[in-house]
């Protein structure tokens, strides 16, 4: 289950997850994301339960890091623009390769 030690930690997690997700409502009247609603409603009540079905579900939705410190990505995260994490990593690799090529290219190449 997602655990946030303070509101700053929760806000940072939401900025990394909810802010990019199709489930996060942009319209004030649309209501809250069901994952966050479930956590805000039941996390405090179920945090010390081990086998309660609600706790198990909350653990699936926002899993803890393997180290036990911090939370992993929301299991329901679907990026608004349809870009996957693999595509983002590939884009970062591409940008790094292009920067490396620019750094090794002779300064007068392509100048006429």
Coordinates of C-alpha atoms in Angstrom, one line a residue:
X1 CA 0.0 0.0 0.0
X2 CA 1.2 3.5 -0.8
X3 CA 2.7 5.1 2.3
X4 CA 3.5 8.8 2.3
X5 CA 5.3 10.1 5.4
X6 CA 4.1 13.6 4.8
X7 CA 2.1 15.7 2.3
X8 CA 5.3 16.7 0.4
X9 CA 6.2 13.1 -0.3
X10 CA 2.6 12.4 -1.4
X11 CA 2.6 15.5 -3.7
X12 CA 5.9 14.5 -5.2
X13 CA 4.6 10.9 -5.9
X14 CA 1.4 12.4 -7.4
X15 CA 3.5 14.7 -9.7
X16 CA 5.4 11.6 -10.9
X17 CA 2.3 9.4 -11.4
X18 CA -1.1 11.1 -11.3
X19 CA -0.1 14.3 -13.2
X20 CA 0.6 12.2 -16.3
X21 CA -2.2 9.6 -16.0
X22 CA -5.5 9.4 -17.9
X23 CA -7.2 8.4 -14.7
X24 CA -6.4 11.7 -13.1
X25 CA -9.3 13.9 -13.7
X26 CA -8.6 17.4 -15.2
X27 CA -12.1 18.6 -14.5
X28 CA -12.9 19.6 -10.9
X29 CA -16.3 18.0 -11.2
X30 CA -15.0 14.7 -12.5
X31 CA -14.0 13.3 -9.1
X32 CA -10.8 11.7 -7.8
X33 CA -8.8 8.9 -9.3
X34 CA -10.2 5.6 -7.9
X35 CA -6.7 4.5 -6.8
X36 CA -6.1 7.7 -4.8
X37 CA -9.6 7.7 -3.5
X38 CA -9.2 4.1 -2.2
X39 CA -5.9 5.0 -0.5
X40 CA -7.2 8.2 1.1
X41 CA -10.3 6.3 2.3
X42 CA -8.9 3.0 3.6
X43 CA -5.0 3.2 4.0
X44 CA -5.0 4.5 7.6
X45 CA -7.6 1.9 8.6
X46 CA -5.9 -1.0 6.9
X47 CA -2.2 -0.1 7.3
X48 CA -1.5 -2.7 10.1
X49 CA -3.6 -5.5 8.5
X50 CA -1.7 -8.3 6.8
X51 CA -4.3 -10.4 5.0
X52 CA -7.3 -8.1 4.8
X53 CA -8.5 -8.2 1.1
X54 CA -8.6 -4.4 1.1
X55 CA -5.0 -4.1 2.2
X56 CA -3.9 -6.7 -0.4
X57 CA -5.6 -4.6 -3.1
X58 CA -4.1 -1.4 -1.9
X59 CA -0.7 -3.1 -1.9
X60 CA -1.2 -4.1 -5.6
X61 CA -2.3 -0.6 -6.6
X62 CA 0.6 1.4 -5.1
X63 CA 3.3 -1.1 -4.2
X64 CA 6.2 -0.2 -1.9
X65 CA 9.7 -0.3 -3.1
X66 CA 11.5 -3.5 -2.4
X67 CA 13.7 -1.7 0.1
X68 CA 10.6 -0.8 2.0
X69 CA 11.4 2.9 1.6
X70 CA 9.2 4.9 -0.8
X71 CA 6.6 3.7 -3.3
X72 CA 6.8 2.3 -6.7
X73 CA 4.8 3.5 -9.7
X74 CA 1.0 3.2 -9.6
X75 CA -0.1 -0.1 -11.1
X76 CA -2.9 1.7 -13.0
X77 CA -0.7 4.4 -14.5
X78 CA -1.6 5.0 -18.2
X79 CA 0.2 8.0 -19.6
X80 CA -2.1 10.6 -21.2
X81 CA 0.0 11.0 -24.3
X82 CA 0.3 7.2 -24.8
X83 CA 4.1 7.3 -24.4
X84 CA 5.4 4.2 -22.6
X85 CA 8.3 4.0 -20.2
X86 CA 10.3 2.0 -22.7
X87 CA 9.8 4.8 -25.3
X88 CA 10.9 7.4 -22.8
X89 CA 14.1 5.4 -22.0
X90 CA 14.8 4.9 -25.7
X91 CA 14.3 8.7 -26.3
X92 CA 16.8 9.4 -23.5
X93 CA 19.3 7.0 -25.1
X94 CA 18.8 8.6 -28.5
X95 CA 19.4 12.1 -27.0
X96 CA 22.5 10.9 -25.3
X97 CA 23.9 9.3 -28.5
X98 CA 23.2 12.5 -30.5
X99 CA 24.9 14.6 -27.8
X100 CA 27.9 12.3 -27.9
X101 CA 28.0 12.5 -31.7
X102 CA 27.8 16.3 -31.6
X103 CA 30.7 16.4 -29.0
X104 CA 33.0 14.3 -31.2
X105 CA 32.1 15.9 -34.6
X106 CA 34.8 18.2 -36.0
X107 CA 33.9 21.8 -35.6
X108 CA 34.3 22.6 -39.3
X109 CA 32.2 19.6 -40.6
X110 CA 29.3 20.8 -42.7
X111 CA 30.4 24.4 -43.0
X112 CA 31.0 25.7 -46.5

